[in-house]
Tab-separated table of C-alpha atoms in Angstrom:
chain	number	residue	atom	x	y	z
A	221	UNK	CA	-32.747	-38.293	-18.031
A	222	UNK	CA	-33.528	-38.517	-14.296
A	223	UNK	CA	-32.852	-35.506	-12.111
A	224	UNK	CA	-29.349	-35.451	-10.579
A	225	UNK	CA	-28.997	-34.783	-6.854
A	226	UNK	CA	-26.007	-32.705	-5.780
A	227	UNK	CA	-24.932	-32.057	-2.185
A	228	UNK	CA	-22.963	-28.865	-1.410
A	229	UNK	CA	-21.256	-28.882	2.007
A	230	UNK	CA	-19.505	-25.656	3.061
A	231	UNK	CA	-19.807	-23.548	6.212
A	232	UNK	CA	-19.589	-20.351	4.137
A	233	UNK	CA	-23.084	-19.307	3.041
A	234	UNK	CA	-21.661	-17.172	0.215
A	235	UNK	CA	-20.061	-20.301	-1.293
A	236	UNK	CA	-23.379	-22.139	-0.990
A	237	UNK	CA	-25.185	-19.302	-2.771
A	238	UNK	CA	-22.506	-19.264	-5.457
A	239	UNK	CA	-23.032	-22.957	-6.230
A	240	UNK	CA	-26.795	-22.579	-6.292
A	241	UNK	CA	-26.427	-19.664	-8.712
A	242	UNK	CA	-23.996	-21.587	-10.943
A	243	UNK	CA	-25.951	-24.872	-11.028
A	244	UNK	CA	-29.564	-23.677	-10.858
A	245	UNK	CA	-30.005	-23.631	-14.644
A	246	UNK	CA	-28.550	-27.104	-15.165
A	247	UNK	CA	-31.621	-28.973	-13.886
A	248	UNK	CA	-29.974	-30.341	-10.743
A	249	UNK	CA	-31.600	-30.772	-7.334
A	250	UNK	CA	-29.384	-29.065	-4.764
A	251	UNK	CA	-28.954	-30.053	-1.097
A	252	UNK	CA	-27.029	-27.719	1.243
A	253	UNK	CA	-25.062	-28.628	4.369
A	254	UNK	CA	-22.991	-26.414	6.706
A	255	UNK	CA	-20.718	-29.138	8.086
A	256	UNK	CA	-19.645	-32.744	7.576
A	257	UNK	CA	-22.166	-34.268	9.995
A	258	UNK	CA	-25.074	-32.525	8.304
A	259	UNK	CA	-23.756	-33.721	4.932
A	260	UNK	CA	-23.684	-37.361	6.122
A	261	UNK	CA	-27.292	-37.117	7.343
A	262	UNK	CA	-28.400	-35.780	3.952
A	263	UNK	CA	-26.646	-38.673	2.176
A	264	UNK	CA	-28.355	-41.182	4.497
A	265	UNK	CA	-31.807	-39.788	3.695
A	266	UNK	CA	-31.452	-38.900	-0.005
A	267	UNK	CA	-30.113	-40.567	-3.180
A	268	UNK	CA	-27.098	-38.304	-3.791
A	269	UNK	CA	-25.214	-38.517	-7.100
A	270	UNK	CA	-22.466	-35.991	-6.375
A	271	UNK	CA	-21.143	-34.450	-3.148
A	272	UNK	CA	-19.031	-31.284	-3.257
A	273	UNK	CA	-17.282	-30.943	0.104
A	274	UNK	CA	-15.109	-28.223	1.583
A	275	UNK	CA	-12.124	-29.609	3.497
A	276	UNK	CA	-12.379	-27.285	6.513
A	277	UNK	CA	-15.770	-27.410	8.216
A	278	UNK	CA	-16.927	-27.452	11.845
A	279	UNK	CA	-18.151	-30.658	13.536
A	280	UNK	CA	-16.677	-32.889	10.810
A	281	UNK	CA	-14.190	-31.922	8.107
A	282	UNK	CA	-14.528	-32.718	4.428
A	283	UNK	CA	-12.046	-35.587	4.381
A	284	UNK	CA	-13.864	-37.490	7.135
A	285	UNK	CA	-17.181	-36.808	5.395
A	286	UNK	CA	-15.647	-38.146	2.155
A	287	UNK	CA	-14.625	-41.394	3.880
A	288	UNK	CA	-18.056	-41.938	5.404
A	289	UNK	CA	-19.900	-41.130	2.161
A	290	UNK	CA	-17.758	-43.610	0.242
A	291	UNK	CA	-18.365	-46.209	2.968
A	292	UNK	CA	-22.128	-45.788	2.518
A	293	UNK	CA	-22.051	-45.799	-1.298
A	294	UNK	CA	-18.795	-45.925	-3.194
A	295	UNK	CA	-20.524	-44.935	-6.473
A	296	UNK	CA	-21.326	-41.457	-5.166
A	297	UNK	CA	-18.905	-39.065	-6.831
A	298	UNK	CA	-17.142	-36.563	-4.569
A	299	UNK	CA	-15.389	-33.302	-5.389
A	300	UNK	CA	-13.189	-31.767	-2.684
A	301	UNK	CA	-12.757	-27.971	-2.627
A	302	UNK	CA	-10.461	-25.944	-0.407
A	303	UNK	CA	-9.017	-22.492	0.037
A	304	UNK	CA	-5.989	-24.041	1.765
A	305	UNK	CA	-4.349	-26.020	-1.041
A	306	UNK	CA	-2.290	-28.785	0.540
A	307	UNK	CA	-0.041	-30.910	-1.636
A	308	UNK	CA	0.515	-33.351	1.236
A	309	UNK	CA	-3.130	-34.502	1.338
A	310	UNK	CA	-3.821	-34.254	-2.404
A	311	UNK	CA	-2.630	-37.758	-3.326
A	312	UNK	CA	-4.491	-39.385	-0.412
A	313	UNK	CA	-7.743	-37.567	-1.253
A	314	UNK	CA	-7.658	-38.673	-4.892
A	315	UNK	CA	-6.205	-42.202	-4.673
A	316	UNK	CA	-6.795	-43.505	-1.157
A	317	UNK	CA	-10.125	-41.904	-0.237
A	318	UNK	CA	-11.733	-41.978	-3.686
A	319	UNK	CA	-12.478	-38.310	-4.422
A	320	UNK	CA	-13.125	-37.542	-8.073
A	321	UNK	CA	-11.348	-34.175	-8.170
A	322	UNK	CA	-9.673	-31.589	-5.966
A	323	UNK	CA	-10.583	-27.936	-6.628
A	324	UNK	CA	-8.455	-25.175	-5.067
A	325	UNK	CA	-10.368	-21.955	-4.325
A	326	UNK	CA	-10.975	-19.577	-5.961
A	327	UNK	CA	-11.892	-21.794	-8.882
A	328	UNK	CA	-12.696	-20.971	-12.460
A	329	UNK	CA	-16.470	-21.194	-12.915
A	330	UNK	CA	-16.262	-22.911	-16.291
A	331	UNK	CA	-13.828	-25.462	-14.894
A	332	UNK	CA	-16.170	-26.079	-11.960
A	333	UNK	CA	-19.143	-26.715	-14.240
A	334	UNK	CA	-17.044	-29.085	-16.335
A	335	UNK	CA	-15.863	-30.965	-13.221
A	336	UNK	CA	-19.488	-31.419	-12.085
A	337	UNK	CA	-20.641	-32.732	-15.481
A	338	UNK	CA	-17.626	-35.013	-15.769
A	339	UNK	CA	-18.250	-36.519	-12.332
A	340	UNK	CA	-21.957	-37.083	-13.050
A	341	UNK	CA	-21.142	-38.752	-16.386
A	342	UNK	CA	-18.704	-41.057	-14.605
A	343	UNK	CA	-21.351	-42.105	-12.051
A	344	UNK	CA	-23.928	-42.664	-14.790
A	345	UNK	CA	-21.474	-44.844	-16.721
A	346	UNK	CA	-20.638	-46.912	-13.650
A	347	UNK	CA	-24.307	-47.456	-12.765
A	348	UNK	CA	-25.156	-48.565	-16.322
A	349	UNK	CA	-22.264	-51.041	-16.640
A	350	UNK	CA	-23.326	-54.643	-16.000
A	351	UNK	CA	-21.636	-55.809	-12.802
A	352	UNK	CA	-20.953	-59.310	-14.184
A	353	UNK	CA	-18.728	-58.094	-17.013
A	354	UNK	CA	-15.180	-58.193	-15.656
A	355	UNK	CA	-13.776	-56.661	-18.828
A	356	UNK	CA	-15.914	-53.546	-18.431
A	357	UNK	CA	-14.913	-53.249	-14.792
A	358	UNK	CA	-11.218	-53.567	-15.650
A	359	UNK	CA	-11.609	-50.906	-18.327
A	360	UNK	CA	-13.333	-48.578	-15.893
A	361	UNK	CA	-10.559	-49.070	-13.338
A	362	UNK	CA	-7.892	-48.470	-15.952
A	363	UNK	CA	-9.554	-45.268	-17.149
A	364	UNK	CA	-10.049	-44.188	-13.547
A	365	UNK	CA	-6.384	-44.693	-12.646
A	366	UNK	CA	-5.256	-42.833	-15.772
A	367	UNK	CA	-7.683	-39.981	-15.102
A	368	UNK	CA	-6.607	-39.651	-11.481
A	369	UNK	CA	-2.917	-39.606	-12.415
A	370	UNK	CA	-3.595	-36.755	-14.840
A	371	UNK	CA	-5.791	-34.995	-12.294
A	372	UNK	CA	-3.057	-35.309	-9.668
A	373	UNK	CA	-0.490	-33.791	-12.018
A	374	UNK	CA	-2.851	-30.970	-12.976
A	375	UNK	CA	-3.824	-30.096	-9.410
A	376	UNK	CA	-0.226	-30.253	-8.200
A	377	UNK	CA	0.718	-27.798	-10.951
A	378	UNK	CA	-2.213	-25.525	-10.056
A	379	UNK	CA	-1.359	-25.531	-6.359
A	380	UNK	CA	2.334	-24.847	-6.959
A	381	UNK	CA	1.498	-22.090	-9.420
A	382	UNK	CA	-1.004	-20.557	-7.011
A	383	UNK	CA	1.497	-20.703	-4.152
A	384	UNK	CA	4.064	-18.915	-6.307
A	385	UNK	CA	1.554	-16.236	-7.315
A	386	UNK	CA	0.074	-15.717	-3.833
A	387	UNK	CA	3.473	-15.621	-2.107
A	388	UNK	CA	5.106	-13.381	-4.698
A	389	UNK	CA	6.920	-10.328	-3.337
A	390	UNK	CA	5.379	-8.434	-6.260
A	391	UNK	CA	1.723	-7.567	-6.736
A	392	UNK	CA	0.066	-9.545	-9.535
A	393	UNK	CA	-3.241	-8.453	-11.055
A	394	UNK	CA	-5.276	-9.276	-14.151
A	395	UNK	CA	-7.328	-6.533	-15.830
A	396	UNK	CA	-10.152	-7.274	-18.224
A	397	UNK	CA	-12.858	-4.969	-19.589
A	398	UNK	CA	-11.488	-2.192	-17.390
A	399	UNK	CA	-11.929	-4.161	-14.137
A	400	UNK	CA	-9.593	-6.100	-11.905
A	401	UNK	CA	-10.407	-9.788	-12.313
A	402	UNK	CA	-7.635	-11.194	-10.122
A	403	UNK	CA	-5.378	-9.788	-7.406
A	404	UNK	CA	-2.844	-11.706	-5.334
A	405	UNK	CA	-2.121	-11.215	-1.636
A	406	UNK	CA	0.579	-8.573	-2.224
A	407	UNK	CA	-1.760	-6.492	-4.391
A	408	UNK	CA	-4.385	-6.531	-1.638
A	409	UNK	CA	-1.783	-5.598	0.982
A	410	UNK	CA	-0.379	-2.669	-1.008
A	411	UNK	CA	-3.771	-1.236	-1.960
A	412	UNK	CA	-5.359	-1.310	1.491
A	413	UNK	CA	-8.604	-2.644	-0.012
A	414	UNK	CA	-10.081	-6.051	0.714
A	415	UNK	CA	-9.999	-8.616	-2.062
A	416	UNK	CA	-13.759	-8.284	-2.496
A	417	UNK	CA	-13.469	-4.491	-2.882
A	418	UNK	CA	-10.658	-4.742	-5.423
A	419	UNK	CA	-12.548	-7.174	-7.634
A	420	UNK	CA	-15.597	-4.889	-7.825
A	421	UNK	CA	-13.940	-1.676	-8.962
A	422	UNK	CA	-12.612	-0.277	-12.247
A	423	UNK	CA	-8.827	-0.350	-12.218
A	424	UNK	CA	-8.712	3.330	-13.220
A	425	UNK	CA	-10.051	4.277	-9.776
A	426	UNK	CA	-6.783	3.116	-8.229
A	427	UNK	CA	-4.563	5.193	-10.544
A	428	UNK	CA	-3.325	8.621	-9.479
A	429	UNK	CA	-5.379	11.285	-11.344
A	430	UNK	CA	-2.236	12.761	-12.905
A	431	UNK	CA	-1.319	9.381	-14.411
A	432	UNK	CA	-4.793	8.020	-15.222
A	433	UNK	CA	-5.019	9.196	-18.845
A	434	UNK	CA	-1.623	7.807	-19.810
A	435	UNK	CA	-2.176	4.480	-18.031
A	436	UNK	CA	-5.627	4.027	-19.576
A	437	UNK	CA	-4.262	4.757	-23.046
A	438	UNK	CA	-1.513	2.155	-22.603
A	439	UNK	CA	-4.083	-0.406	-21.465
A	440	UNK	CA	-6.318	0.314	-24.480
A	441	UNK	CA	-3.426	0.117	-26.954
A	442	UNK	CA	-2.125	-3.120	-25.444
A	443	UNK	CA	-5.524	-4.862	-25.344
A	444	UNK	CA	-5.996	-3.871	-28.998
A	445	UNK	CA	-2.757	-5.544	-29.959
A	446	UNK	CA	-0.567	-2.485	-30.477
A	447	UNK	CA	3.159	-2.881	-29.885
A	448	UNK	CA	4.023	-0.738	-26.838
A	449	UNK	CA	6.726	-1.092	-24.152
A	450	UNK	CA	5.862	-3.684	-21.496
A	451	UNK	CA	7.474	-1.783	-18.608
A	452	UNK	CA	6.182	1.530	-17.265
A	453	UNK	CA	5.943	3.456	-13.996
A	454	UNK	CA	3.033	5.328	-12.446
A	455	UNK	CA	1.362	6.061	-9.118
A	456	UNK	CA	-1.273	3.903	-7.436
A	457	UNK	CA	-3.730	5.364	-4.918
A	458	UNK	CA	-4.403	3.391	-1.739
A	459	UNK	CA	-7.786	3.138	-0.054
A	460	UNK	CA	-6.727	5.757	2.517
A	461	UNK	CA	-5.946	8.256	-0.259
A	462	UNK	CA	-2.156	8.025	-0.069
A	463	UNK	CA	-0.225	6.877	-3.109
A	464	UNK	CA	2.950	5.015	-4.020
A	465	UNK	CA	5.043	4.558	-7.150
A	466	UNK	CA	5.026	1.216	-8.943
A	467	UNK	CA	6.892	-0.271	-11.859
A	468	UNK	CA	4.739	-2.639	-13.893
A	469	UNK	CA	5.544	-5.316	-16.425
A	470	UNK	CA	2.343	-5.769	-18.456
A	471	UNK	CA	1.612	-8.424	-21.090
A	472	UNK	CA	-1.543	-9.558	-22.848
A	473	UNK	CA	-3.005	-12.913	-21.768
A	474	UNK	CA	-6.285	-14.834	-21.687
A	475	UNK	CA	-8.668	-14.894	-18.738
A	476	UNK	CA	-11.744	-17.097	-19.023
A	477	UNK	CA	-11.027	-17.369	-22.755
A	478	UNK	CA	-11.083	-13.584	-23.310
A	479	UNK	CA	-8.154	-11.142	-23.800
A	480	UNK	CA	-6.871	-9.568	-20.578
A	481	UNK	CA	-3.750	-7.818	-19.294
A	482	UNK	CA	-1.466	-9.543	-16.794
A	483	UNK	CA	0.399	-6.974	-14.670
A	484	UNK	CA	3.308	-7.689	-12.355
A	485	UNK	CA	3.664	-4.624	-10.120
A	486	UNK	CA	6.603	-3.707	-7.895
A	487	UNK	CA	6.521	-0.940	-5.292
A	488	UNK	CA	9.474	1.325	-6.147
A	489	UNK	CA	8.667	4.194	-3.751
A	490	UNK	CA	11.610	3.381	-1.501
A	491	UNK	CA	13.948	2.973	-4.453
A	492	UNK	CA	12.950	6.388	-5.797
A	493	UNK	CA	13.291	7.880	-2.320
A	494	UNK	CA	16.795	6.374	-1.963
A	495	UNK	CA	17.812	7.733	-5.391
A	496	UNK	CA	16.437	11.171	-4.539
A	497	UNK	CA	18.191	11.101	-1.155
A	498	UNK	CA	21.488	10.201	-2.829
A	499	UNK	CA	21.181	13.023	-5.357
A	500	UNK	CA	20.151	15.447	-2.638
A	501	UNK	CA	23.046	14.365	-0.416
A	502	UNK	CA	25.546	14.944	-3.222
A	503	UNK	CA	24.020	18.342	-4.027
A	504	UNK	CA	24.060	19.367	-0.370
A	505	UNK	CA	27.659	18.244	0.107
A	506	UNK	CA	28.808	20.370	-2.848
A	507	UNK	CA	26.644	23.274	-1.790
A	508	UNK	CA	27.905	23.023	1.782
A	509	UNK	CA	31.527	23.328	0.683
A	510	UNK	CA	30.692	26.305	-1.532
A	511	UNK	CA	28.638	27.961	1.210
A	512	UNK	CA	31.390	27.637	3.795
A	513	UNK	CA	33.923	29.240	1.460
A	514	UNK	CA	31.598	32.062	0.457
A	515	UNK	CA	30.586	32.778	4.036
A	516	UNK	CA	34.185	33.186	5.102
A	517	UNK	CA	34.997	35.542	2.228
A	518	UNK	CA	31.864	37.650	2.621
A	519	UNK	CA	31.856	38.227	6.361
A	520	UNK	CA	34.782	40.648	6.434
A	521	UNK	CA	33.471	43.107	3.826
A	522	UNK	CA	29.966	42.853	5.311
A	523	UNK	CA	31.336	43.660	8.753
A	524	UNK	CA	32.974	46.787	7.343
A	525	UNK	CA	29.773	47.863	5.507
A	526	UNK	CA	27.621	47.266	8.586
A	527	UNK	CA	29.976	49.023	10.996
A	528	UNK	CA	30.555	52.028	8.769
A	529	UNK	CA	26.862	52.561	8.076
A	530	UNK	CA	26.050	52.199	11.778
A	531	UNK	CA	28.831	54.684	12.711
A	532	UNK	CA	27.536	57.223	10.222
A	533	UNK	CA	23.966	56.860	11.487
A	534	UNK	CA	24.986	57.316	15.123
A	535	UNK	CA	27.735	59.954	14.873
A	536	UNK	CA	27.111	62.160	11.856
A	537	UNK	CA	24.574	64.841	11.042
A	538	UNK	CA	23.022	63.607	7.823
A	539	UNK	CA	20.421	64.968	5.504
A	540	UNK	CA	17.175	62.989	5.586
A	541	UNK	CA	17.659	61.337	2.184
A	542	UNK	CA	21.260	60.349	3.025
A	543	UNK	CA	20.173	58.978	6.413
A	544	UNK	CA	17.462	56.892	4.785
A	545	UNK	CA	19.987	55.436	2.359
A	546	UNK	CA	22.392	54.578	5.184
A	547	UNK	CA	19.516	52.858	7.002
A	548	UNK	CA	18.806	50.769	3.901
A	549	UNK	CA	22.516	49.843	3.710
A	550	UNK	CA	22.598	48.888	7.386
A	551	UNK	CA	19.380	46.796	7.278
A	552	UNK	CA	20.503	44.896	4.221
A	553	UNK	CA	23.975	44.271	5.619
A	554	UNK	CA	22.328	42.784	8.724
A	555	UNK	CA	20.074	40.644	6.518
A	556	UNK	CA	23.120	39.443	4.558
A	557	UNK	CA	24.869	38.622	7.816
A	558	UNK	CA	21.918	36.503	8.956
A	559	UNK	CA	21.960	34.727	5.606
A	560	UNK	CA	25.652	33.940	6.076
A	561	UNK	CA	24.933	32.568	9.553
A	562	UNK	CA	22.288	30.305	8.055
A	563	UNK	CA	24.700	29.279	5.312
A	564	UNK	CA	27.278	28.289	7.921
A	565	UNK	CA	24.669	26.411	9.942
A	566	UNK	CA	23.686	24.616	6.761
A	567	UNK	CA	27.280	23.917	5.643
A	568	UNK	CA	28.572	22.881	9.073
A	569	UNK	CA	25.661	21.548	11.143
A	570	UNK	CA	27.877	21.368	14.208
A	571	UNK	CA	28.299	18.814	16.956
A	572	UNK	CA	25.320	16.619	17.813
A	573	UNK	CA	24.661	16.907	21.555
A	574	UNK	CA	22.881	13.894	23.027
A	575	UNK	CA	20.505	14.425	25.950
A	576	UNK	CA	17.038	13.470	27.128
A	577	UNK	CA	14.394	15.713	25.537
A	578	UNK	CA	10.788	16.307	26.604
A	579	UNK	CA	9.360	17.103	23.179
A	580	UNK	CA	6.052	18.493	24.501
A	581	UNK	CA	7.893	20.909	26.787
A	582	UNK	CA	10.231	21.929	23.968
A	583	UNK	CA	7.386	22.523	21.503
A	584	UNK	CA	5.488	24.570	24.099
A	585	UNK	CA	8.562	26.707	24.786
A	586	UNK	CA	9.164	27.371	21.077
A	587	UNK	CA	5.484	28.245	20.719
A	588	UNK	CA	5.764	30.874	23.462
A	589	UNK	CA	8.658	32.460	21.583
A	590	UNK	CA	6.657	32.549	18.335
A	591	UNK	CA	3.238	33.557	19.706
A	592	UNK	CA	4.113	37.267	19.729
A	593	UNK	CA	4.257	37.098	15.923
A	594	UNK	CA	0.771	35.576	15.796
A	595	UNK	CA	-1.042	37.927	18.211
A	596	UNK	CA	-1.305	41.011	15.947
A	597	UNK	CA	-3.042	38.936	13.271
A	598	UNK	CA	-5.589	37.256	15.543
A	599	UNK	CA	-4.233	33.787	14.748
A	600	UNK	CA	-5.650	31.003	16.935
A	601	UNK	CA	-3.161	28.374	18.089
A	602	UNK	CA	-4.549	25.096	19.431
A	603	UNK	CA	-2.444	22.659	21.432
A	604	UNK	CA	-3.270	18.949	21.186
A	605	UNK	CA	-0.172	17.551	22.828
A	606	UNK	CA	-0.455	14.031	24.187
A	607	UNK	CA	0.858	14.214	27.749
A	608	UNK	CA	1.738	10.502	27.719
A	609	UNK	CA	4.359	10.605	25.002
A	610	UNK	CA	7.815	9.365	26.082
A	611	UNK	CA	10.967	11.444	26.123
A	612	UNK	CA	13.501	10.965	23.359
A	613	UNK	CA	17.264	11.278	23.151
A	614	UNK	CA	18.490	14.050	20.866
A	615	UNK	CA	19.965	17.513	20.513
A	616	UNK	CA	17.647	19.872	22.391
A	617	UNK	CA	18.995	23.040	20.794
A	618	UNK	CA	18.661	21.718	17.237
A	619	UNK	CA	15.215	20.271	17.871
A	620	UNK	CA	14.158	23.634	19.294
A	621	UNK	CA	15.410	25.325	16.130
A	622	UNK	CA	13.454	22.775	14.077
A	623	UNK	CA	10.120	23.315	15.849
A	624	UNK	CA	10.516	27.109	16.084
A	625	UNK	CA	11.167	27.323	12.350
A	626	UNK	CA	8.123	25.163	11.509
A	627	UNK	CA	5.834	27.131	13.843
A	628	UNK	CA	7.027	30.441	12.378
A	629	UNK	CA	6.451	29.109	8.855
A	630	UNK	CA	2.876	28.188	9.802
A	631	UNK	CA	2.248	31.637	11.326
A	632	UNK	CA	3.516	33.306	8.157
A	633	UNK	CA	1.368	31.005	5.992
A	634	UNK	CA	-2.070	31.545	7.551
A	635	UNK	CA	-4.262	34.562	6.847
A	636	UNK	CA	-5.557	36.955	9.510
A	637	UNK	CA	-7.678	35.131	12.096
A	638	UNK	CA	-6.333	31.848	10.793
A	639	UNK	CA	-5.776	28.724	12.844
A	640	UNK	CA	-2.775	26.556	13.689
A	641	UNK	CA	-2.968	23.194	15.468
A	642	UNK	CA	-0.006	21.571	17.208
A	643	UNK	CA	-0.341	17.834	17.801
A	644	UNK	CA	1.864	15.142	19.302
A	645	UNK	CA	1.245	11.420	19.451
A	646	UNK	CA	2.968	8.040	19.563
A	647	UNK	CA	3.012	5.647	16.599
A	648	UNK	CA	4.224	2.122	15.801
A	649	UNK	CA	3.566	0.570	19.218
A	650	UNK	CA	5.430	3.315	21.053
A	651	UNK	CA	8.542	3.279	18.841
A	652	UNK	CA	7.957	6.557	16.972
A	653	UNK	CA	6.946	10.017	18.209
A	654	UNK	CA	5.137	12.340	15.791
A	655	UNK	CA	4.723	16.108	16.077
A	656	UNK	CA	2.456	17.792	13.519
A	657	UNK	CA	1.933	21.475	12.780
A	658	UNK	CA	-1.317	21.978	10.855
A	659	UNK	CA	-2.391	25.322	9.398
A	660	UNK	CA	-5.399	26.492	7.381
A	661	UNK	CA	-3.374	28.680	5.033
A	662	UNK	CA	-3.463	28.510	1.224
A	663	UNK	CA	-1.199	25.466	1.106
A	664	UNK	CA	1.805	24.926	-1.133
A	665	UNK	CA	1.378	25.043	-4.918
A	666	UNK	CA	1.604	21.536	-6.346
A	667	UNK	CA	4.512	22.415	-8.624
A	668	UNK	CA	6.519	23.607	-5.587
A	669	UNK	CA	5.925	20.685	-3.218
A	670	UNK	CA	8.778	18.529	-4.450
A	671	UNK	CA	11.253	21.397	-3.966
A	672	UNK	CA	10.399	22.742	-0.508
A	673	UNK	CA	13.478	21.148	1.099
A	674	UNK	CA	15.868	22.338	-1.635
A	675	UNK	CA	18.371	24.942	-0.451
A	676	UNK	CA	17.544	28.522	-1.498
A	677	UNK	CA	14.095	27.594	-2.793
A	678	UNK	CA	11.511	29.969	-1.349
A	679	UNK	CA	8.145	31.504	-2.232
A	680	UNK	CA	8.459	34.234	0.436
A	681	UNK	CA	9.510	37.787	-0.282
A	682	UNK	CA	12.854	38.232	1.417
A	683	UNK	CA	13.166	34.568	2.399
A	684	UNK	CA	16.524	32.801	2.224
A	685	UNK	CA	15.163	29.381	1.275
A	686	UNK	CA	17.358	27.670	3.877
A	687	UNK	CA	14.895	27.228	6.760
A	688	UNK	CA	13.290	23.969	5.615
A	689	UNK	CA	16.630	22.649	4.318
A	690	UNK	CA	18.083	23.085	7.791
A	691	UNK	CA	14.964	21.472	9.307
A	692	UNK	CA	15.391	18.498	6.979
A	693	UNK	CA	19.052	18.153	8.008
A	694	UNK	CA	18.173	18.270	11.724
A	695	UNK	CA	15.528	15.566	11.304
A	696	UNK	CA	17.967	13.376	9.370
A	697	UNK	CA	20.563	13.791	12.156
A	698	UNK	CA	17.937	12.370	14.527
A	699	UNK	CA	17.226	9.442	12.146
A	700	UNK	CA	13.671	10.680	11.698
A	701	UNK	CA	11.523	11.855	8.809
A	702	UNK	CA	9.664	15.023	7.876
A	703	UNK	CA	6.652	15.011	5.598
A	704	UNK	CA	4.484	17.771	4.152
A	705	UNK	CA	0.880	17.158	3.087
A	706	UNK	CA	-1.394	19.718	1.483
A	707	UNK	CA	-5.162	19.706	1.130
A	708	UNK	CA	-6.842	19.913	-2.246
A	709	UNK	CA	-7.544	23.625	-1.801
A	710	UNK	CA	-6.186	24.866	1.545
A	711	UNK	CA	-4.214	23.769	4.549
A	712	UNK	CA	-0.784	22.265	5.165
A	713	UNK	CA	0.279	19.552	7.606
A	714	UNK	CA	3.966	19.236	8.442
A	715	UNK	CA	4.704	16.038	10.349
A	716	UNK	CA	8.004	15.268	12.062
A	717	UNK	CA	8.573	11.670	13.129
A	718	UNK	CA	11.392	10.830	15.525
A	719	UNK	CA	12.437	7.428	16.882
A	720	UNK	CA	11.884	7.020	20.611
A	721	UNK	CA	14.914	4.730	21.001
A	722	UNK	CA	18.350	6.251	21.473
A	723	UNK	CA	20.030	7.107	18.178
A	724	UNK	CA	23.620	6.109	17.570
């Protein structure tokens, strides 16, 4: 059998190399072109059997090249490939311009090989048929029309299916042999990786370490045919190291004639956050009512205890042991009074005063108030405040309470000669202001991180557990967010994000 000459025209060198790699063992002679004009010149100078043309190329596109190739020799078979599947031009390419097939990228390699062999067989059959036999010509035309109708239906289905998959609001991936074999646009967007990076890595690398064993076991059981629930939830790690919760519907399928797992993934992080916020809001509302009632009932007896112990300390001659006990009573009554004040602040946040706030100035002022606590321990405080951040509209007193509390928490968290960094910057094209307090302390134990904003939860000796709850409430009143991140071994970053626009 004579050697077959195949022309590959695509301006992407990686596609050219792919075709050479796929077809090199089939005994074909390969010609490469980077645009339509170069492809036409190759056809003029060489006996081409099959041309594989990309639609979008510089100088001359694939459709124009197809027309000119068919004008020179209508027996040359042409396959059109494109990464921009277009149903509008599909019928014209197949029926009016004479292309043999239309291959949307990315294509299945086995299907591509089959399309090449099928096109070459068609050309060989046409060239061998005697031109004076009308019956043979009619039969060829009939087969050609039938083939093209079926091809049109197939390609239309492929394009519609691909559009549905690529434009899905859910991530869609296929896993085979432990690797991702396919990922749609949403999967790429959520992961932060490029498509090329995703398709080169084991899927386990993208699973949160705490969930990896369970997810891998489910994958193994499912691929081995065991009956397990199709729906599950776990955390996926982005390229930048952050993670999000997903709900997946996983079923077994075939990919390139081998078993694989089709996963439809939905990001449920916001849904979980909304559920948690609702539960927290209900808990806080109930707790607020209880706190207000308790505070009212406790203040009177505490006032009596505090006043009496203070009177005795100031006006009576007491033995040393008795005096020390009165001092303990007085100190603890004062501590209880402060706790009640915090309870009332938590239960009744008070009126929201709206005024223009210079956040840098406010943070600096709160830092001056807190620095006296840091000096005895040799703690270094570094300011990295962006002097170009805009002012915001908010409650200056409450925001001051917020930043003072966070700075004091950082001072209490770091060891002697530790370091605290205060940063401010603008995010989201100037729409969000972020203030971060970063310390090099021991961090927050992982089992405590989800509870740090819960009322009365504290890891400090003598702490009330209301400071961060009040901070959270203040941030919510300003329609902002507060986030705590901890390093693997040490360090904590508390970030407060506030909208620059005026809150209603």
